[in-house]
Amino acid sequence: MLCKCWTCPDCAPGQKARLKALARRGHPTTFITLTASPAAGETPPEAAQTLVKAWRRIRRELVEKKGMKNPPFIAVFEKTKKGRPHLHILARVAFVSQKWLSNRMRHLARSPIVDIRRVHNARQAASYVSKYLAKDPIRFTGCKRYWRSMDWDLNIVLTDEPPFERAFGWHHDPRSVTELCDNLSFMGYVTNIEGNTLAFC
């Protein structure tokens, strides 16, 4: 039985593959990197927590001050060679000014260095995912290794159908076993994969 631990040499490749699949299923339009500045004087875990709070505030301001829809996203931490946190974010969002984002990060985290790029097609999205999001995600103390908004995964269909009927109604599903496992885990099921067999309860 797999432990599903990111530090386990047997489980880490599968965890990275599931993260890649999840990131691609969100059909992102924008790639954002927030960088914690050493000048802020925080330890790496403190800096990571500051980035989390800053991104949460930025999302709220996009709605309240910019009149935009709250952007669906997936965010993943990466550690630099010096041990500092980068927060890589894929989002479905309309245009966001780099100048505005840099000013907000200067105010919220004393870290004005940001990178924001448009994602023009699925190939480019896959490139960002492979290069940044699933390369070596790091868990800083007090933060998740990665997280996403509830509406990120476009393969999940929200329904009022009772969970028992949704789980045991027979139908053909074209998704892979790992994709199904990820979706079932998202809905609250305990899952286990052995070979090509998926068990859940």
Coordinates of C-alpha atoms in Angstrom, one line a residue:
M1 CA 0.0 0.0 0.0
L2 CA 1.3 3.4 -0.9
C3 CA 1.8 6.0 1.8
K4 CA 1.1 9.0 -0.6
C5 CA 4.0 10.9 1.1
W6 CA 5.7 13.6 -1.0
T7 CA 9.1 12.6 0.5
C8 CA 8.7 8.9 -0.2
P9 CA 10.7 7.8 -3.3
D10 CA 7.9 5.4 -4.3
C11 CA 5.0 7.8 -3.9
A12 CA 6.5 11.2 -4.9
P13 CA 6.3 10.5 -8.7
G14 CA 2.6 9.7 -8.4
Q15 CA 1.9 12.7 -6.3
K16 CA 3.6 15.0 -8.8
A17 CA 1.7 13.4 -11.7
R18 CA -1.6 14.0 -9.9
L19 CA -0.6 17.6 -9.2
K20 CA 0.2 18.1 -12.9
A21 CA -3.1 16.7 -14.0
L22 CA -5.0 18.8 -11.5
A23 CA -3.2 22.0 -12.6
R24 CA -4.0 21.3 -16.3
R25 CA -7.6 20.6 -15.6
G26 CA -8.2 24.2 -14.5
H27 CA -7.6 25.6 -18.0
P28 CA -5.5 28.5 -16.7
T29 CA -5.2 31.8 -18.5
T30 CA -2.6 33.5 -16.3
F31 CA 0.6 32.4 -14.6
I32 CA 1.8 34.4 -11.6
T33 CA 4.9 34.1 -9.4
L34 CA 5.1 36.0 -6.1
T35 CA 8.6 36.2 -4.5
A36 CA 9.4 36.8 -0.9
S37 CA 12.1 39.5 -0.5
P38 CA 14.9 38.8 2.0
A39 CA 14.7 42.5 2.8
A40 CA 11.5 41.9 4.7
G41 CA 13.5 40.2 7.4
E42 CA 11.4 37.1 7.7
T43 CA 12.4 33.5 8.1
P44 CA 11.4 31.3 5.1
P45 CA 8.3 29.9 7.0
E46 CA 7.2 33.4 8.0
A47 CA 7.7 34.6 4.4
A48 CA 5.7 31.8 3.1
Q49 CA 2.8 32.6 5.4
T50 CA 3.0 36.2 4.4
L51 CA 2.7 35.2 0.7
V52 CA -0.4 33.1 1.5
K53 CA -2.0 36.1 3.3
A54 CA -1.0 38.5 0.5
W55 CA -2.5 36.3 -2.2
R56 CA -5.7 35.9 -0.2
R57 CA -6.0 39.7 0.1
I58 CA -5.2 40.3 -3.6
R59 CA -8.0 37.9 -4.6
R60 CA -10.4 39.8 -2.4
E61 CA -9.2 43.2 -3.8
L62 CA -9.7 42.0 -7.4
V63 CA -13.3 41.5 -6.5
E64 CA -14.0 44.5 -4.3
K65 CA -11.8 47.1 -6.0
K66 CA -11.5 45.9 -9.6
G67 CA -15.0 44.5 -10.0
M68 CA -13.7 41.1 -11.2
K69 CA -14.9 37.6 -10.4
N70 CA -13.0 35.9 -7.7
P71 CA -10.4 34.1 -9.8
P72 CA -10.2 30.2 -9.6
F73 CA -6.6 29.2 -9.0
I74 CA -4.1 26.6 -7.9
A75 CA -1.0 27.7 -5.9
V76 CA 2.2 25.8 -5.3
F77 CA 5.2 26.6 -3.2
E78 CA 8.8 26.3 -4.5
K79 CA 12.0 26.8 -2.6
T80 CA 14.8 28.8 -4.1
K81 CA 18.5 27.7 -3.8
K82 CA 18.7 30.1 -0.9
G83 CA 15.7 28.5 0.8
R84 CA 13.3 31.4 0.2
P85 CA 9.7 30.7 -0.9
H86 CA 8.3 31.4 -4.4
L87 CA 4.5 31.1 -4.7
H88 CA 3.6 29.9 -8.3
I89 CA -0.1 30.5 -9.2
L90 CA -2.1 29.4 -12.2
A91 CA -5.4 31.2 -12.4
R92 CA -8.4 31.8 -14.6
V93 CA -8.5 35.6 -14.5
A94 CA -8.9 38.5 -16.9
F95 CA -6.0 41.0 -17.3
V96 CA -4.2 42.0 -14.1
S97 CA -1.6 44.8 -14.3
Q98 CA 1.9 43.9 -13.2
K99 CA 2.3 47.4 -11.9
W100 CA -0.8 47.1 -9.7
L101 CA 0.2 43.6 -8.5
S102 CA 3.7 44.8 -7.7
N103 CA 2.4 47.8 -5.8
R104 CA 0.0 45.6 -3.8
M105 CA 2.8 43.1 -3.0
R106 CA 5.1 46.0 -1.9
H107 CA 2.3 47.1 0.5
L108 CA 1.2 43.7 1.7
A109 CA 4.5 41.8 1.9
R110 CA 7.3 44.3 1.3
S111 CA 8.0 42.1 -1.8
P112 CA 7.4 44.0 -5.0
I113 CA 9.1 41.5 -7.3
V114 CA 6.3 39.7 -9.2
D115 CA 6.0 37.9 -12.5
I116 CA 2.7 37.7 -14.4
R117 CA 2.3 36.1 -17.8
R118 CA -0.7 35.2 -20.0
V119 CA -1.2 31.5 -20.8
H120 CA -2.3 31.3 -24.5
N121 CA -2.8 27.6 -25.0
A122 CA -2.8 24.2 -23.4
R123 CA 0.8 23.5 -24.5
Q124 CA 2.0 26.6 -22.7
A125 CA 0.0 25.7 -19.6
A126 CA 1.5 22.2 -19.6
S127 CA 5.0 23.8 -19.9
Y128 CA 4.4 26.0 -16.8
V129 CA 3.0 23.1 -14.9
S130 CA 6.0 20.9 -15.6
K131 CA 8.6 23.6 -15.1
Y132 CA 7.3 25.3 -12.0
L133 CA 4.3 23.7 -10.3
A134 CA 5.1 20.0 -10.1
K135 CA 8.9 20.1 -10.2
D136 CA 9.5 20.0 -6.4
P137 CA 6.7 21.5 -4.4
I138 CA 7.8 22.3 -0.9
R139 CA 5.8 22.5 2.4
F140 CA 6.9 25.4 4.5
T141 CA 6.0 25.2 8.2
G142 CA 2.4 26.5 8.7
C143 CA 1.5 26.3 5.0
K144 CA 0.2 23.7 2.6
R145 CA 2.5 22.4 -0.1
Y146 CA -0.2 23.4 -2.6
W147 CA -3.9 24.4 -2.5
R148 CA -6.6 25.5 -4.9
S149 CA -10.0 27.2 -5.0
M150 CA -13.0 24.9 -4.9
D151 CA -14.0 25.9 -8.5
W152 CA -10.5 25.3 -10.0
D153 CA -11.1 21.7 -11.4
L154 CA -13.3 22.0 -14.4
N155 CA -13.7 18.2 -14.6
I156 CA -15.7 18.2 -11.3
V157 CA -19.5 18.7 -11.7
L158 CA -21.2 19.9 -8.6
T159 CA -24.5 18.2 -8.0
D160 CA -27.2 17.8 -5.4
E161 CA -27.4 14.0 -6.1
P162 CA -27.0 12.0 -2.9
P163 CA -23.3 10.8 -2.4
F164 CA -24.3 7.1 -2.3
E165 CA -26.1 7.3 -5.7
R166 CA -23.3 9.4 -7.2
A167 CA -20.6 6.9 -6.1
F168 CA -22.4 3.7 -7.1
G169 CA -24.4 4.6 -10.2
W170 CA -22.8 2.5 -13.0
H171 CA -21.4 4.5 -15.9
H172 CA -18.4 4.6 -18.1
D173 CA -15.9 7.3 -17.2
P174 CA -13.1 8.2 -19.7
R175 CA -10.8 9.6 -17.0
S176 CA -7.7 7.8 -15.8
V177 CA -7.6 6.0 -12.4
T178 CA -5.4 8.7 -10.9
E179 CA -7.7 11.5 -12.1
L180 CA -10.7 9.6 -10.6
C181 CA -8.8 9.2 -7.3
D182 CA -8.0 12.9 -7.1
N183 CA -11.7 13.8 -7.8
L184 CA -13.0 11.3 -5.2
S185 CA -10.5 12.6 -2.6
F186 CA -11.7 16.1 -3.3
M187 CA -15.3 15.0 -2.6
G188 CA -14.3 13.6 0.8
Y189 CA -13.7 9.9 0.0
V190 CA -10.8 7.9 1.4
T191 CA -9.1 6.4 -1.7
N192 CA -6.5 3.7 -2.4
I193 CA -4.9 2.7 -5.8
E194 CA -3.4 -0.8 -6.2
G195 CA -2.3 -1.4 -9.8
N196 CA -5.3 -0.5 -12.0
T197 CA -7.8 -0.9 -9.2
L198 CA -9.3 2.0 -7.3
A199 CA -10.9 1.5 -4.0
F200 CA -12.8 4.2 -2.1
C201 CA -15.1 4.5 0.9

